[in-house]
Short mmCIF file of C-alpha atoms in Angstrom, two decimals:
data_model
loop_
_atom_site.label_atom_id
_atom_site.label_comp_id
_atom_site.label_asym_id
_atom_site.label_seq_id
_atom_site.Cartn_x
_atom_site.Cartn_y
_atom_site.Cartn_z
CA MET A 19 0.02 0.03 0.02
CA GLY A 20 2.76 2.37 0.93
CA LEU A 21 4.40 2.25 -2.53
CA ALA A 22 1.12 2.71 -4.34
CA VAL A 23 0.10 5.70 -2.28
CA SER A 24 3.67 7.14 -2.54
CA ALA A 25 3.54 6.90 -6.36
CA GLU A 26 0.03 8.31 -6.54
CA MET A 27 0.66 11.20 -4.10
CA HIS A 28 4.01 12.16 -5.56
CA GLY A 29 4.57 15.85 -4.77
CA LYS A 30 1.34 16.05 -2.63
CA GLU A 31 0.74 15.98 1.11
CA ILE A 32 0.03 12.39 2.29
CA ALA A 33 -2.16 13.83 5.05
CA GLU A 34 -4.69 14.76 2.32
CA ILE A 35 -5.80 11.12 2.07
CA GLU A 36 -5.67 10.06 5.71
CA ASN A 37 -9.47 10.34 6.03
CA ASP A 38 -9.95 8.12 2.94
CA PHE A 39 -7.47 5.64 4.43
CA ASN A 40 -9.44 5.58 7.74
CA LYS A 41 -12.75 5.08 5.84
CA VAL A 42 -11.24 1.96 4.19
CA ASN A 43 -10.37 0.70 7.64
CA SER A 44 -13.99 1.10 8.69
CA ILE A 45 -15.26 -0.65 5.62
CA LEU A 46 -12.82 -3.57 6.13
CA ALA A 47 -13.90 -3.93 9.77
CA SER A 48 -17.59 -3.86 8.80
CA ILE A 49 -17.28 -6.79 6.32
CA VAL A 50 -15.38 -9.21 8.54
CA ASN A 51 -18.53 -11.13 9.64
CA GLU A 52 -19.75 -11.30 6.05
CA MET A 53 -16.48 -12.68 4.82
CA GLN A 54 -16.39 -15.21 7.63
CA ASP A 55 -19.96 -16.32 6.66
CA ARG A 56 -18.94 -16.69 3.01
CA LEU A 57 -15.83 -18.63 3.86
CA SER A 58 -17.53 -20.90 6.33
CA ARG A 59 -19.98 -22.02 3.59
CA VAL A 60 -17.08 -23.58 1.75
CA SER A 61 -14.98 -24.74 4.78
CA ARG A 62 -16.46 -26.72 7.66
CA LEU A 63 -13.32 -26.02 9.66
CA LEU A 64 -13.82 -22.22 9.32
CA PHE A 65 -17.45 -22.64 10.27
CA LEU A 66 -16.54 -24.53 13.42
CA LEU A 67 -13.82 -21.97 14.30
CA ASP A 68 -16.24 -19.07 13.87
CA LEU A 69 -18.90 -20.96 15.91
CA ALA A 70 -16.42 -21.72 18.70
CA GLY A 71 -14.95 -18.20 18.69
CA LEU A 72 -18.26 -16.49 19.27
CA ASN A 73 -17.39 -12.77 19.03
CA THR A 74 -13.71 -13.24 20.03
CA ASP A 75 -12.57 -14.18 16.57
CA GLU A 76 -14.02 -10.99 15.07
CA GLN A 77 -12.30 -8.92 17.73
CA ILE A 78 -9.01 -10.57 17.05
CA ILE A 79 -9.37 -10.13 13.29
CA ASN A 80 -10.31 -6.43 13.65
CA PHE A 81 -7.47 -5.84 16.10
CA SER A 82 -5.00 -7.41 13.82
CA LEU A 83 -6.33 -5.69 10.77
CA GLY A 84 -6.16 -2.39 12.58
CA LYS A 85 -2.56 -2.98 13.64
CA ALA A 86 -1.59 -4.00 10.09
CA ARG A 87 -3.26 -0.90 8.57
CA GLU A 88 -1.69 1.35 11.23
CA LEU A 89 1.75 0.05 10.36
CA SER A 90 0.98 0.43 6.73
CA TRP A 91 0.06 4.03 7.16
CA HIS A 92 3.12 4.62 9.25
CA ASN A 93 5.34 3.11 6.49
CA THR A 94 3.54 5.14 3.86
CA ASN A 95 4.48 8.34 5.69
CA LEU A 96 8.10 7.24 5.78
CA LEU A 97 8.26 6.99 1.94
#
């Protein structure tokens, strides 16, 4: 992501797109359940993991996704 943003924003302030970046974070977090549902239709194991995890698995996924995106934004600002 960092390289793509760096190439696209060449000569512009990266802060101009931070709100858009954060909107993408919200969208990704909002579709975690839907993606789990779709994947569990084709994989019994994922269905069982989702069932056993209750809400914990979504919290872990959203936390991990948030940390990955946070690091990605940080690295983008370094370029």
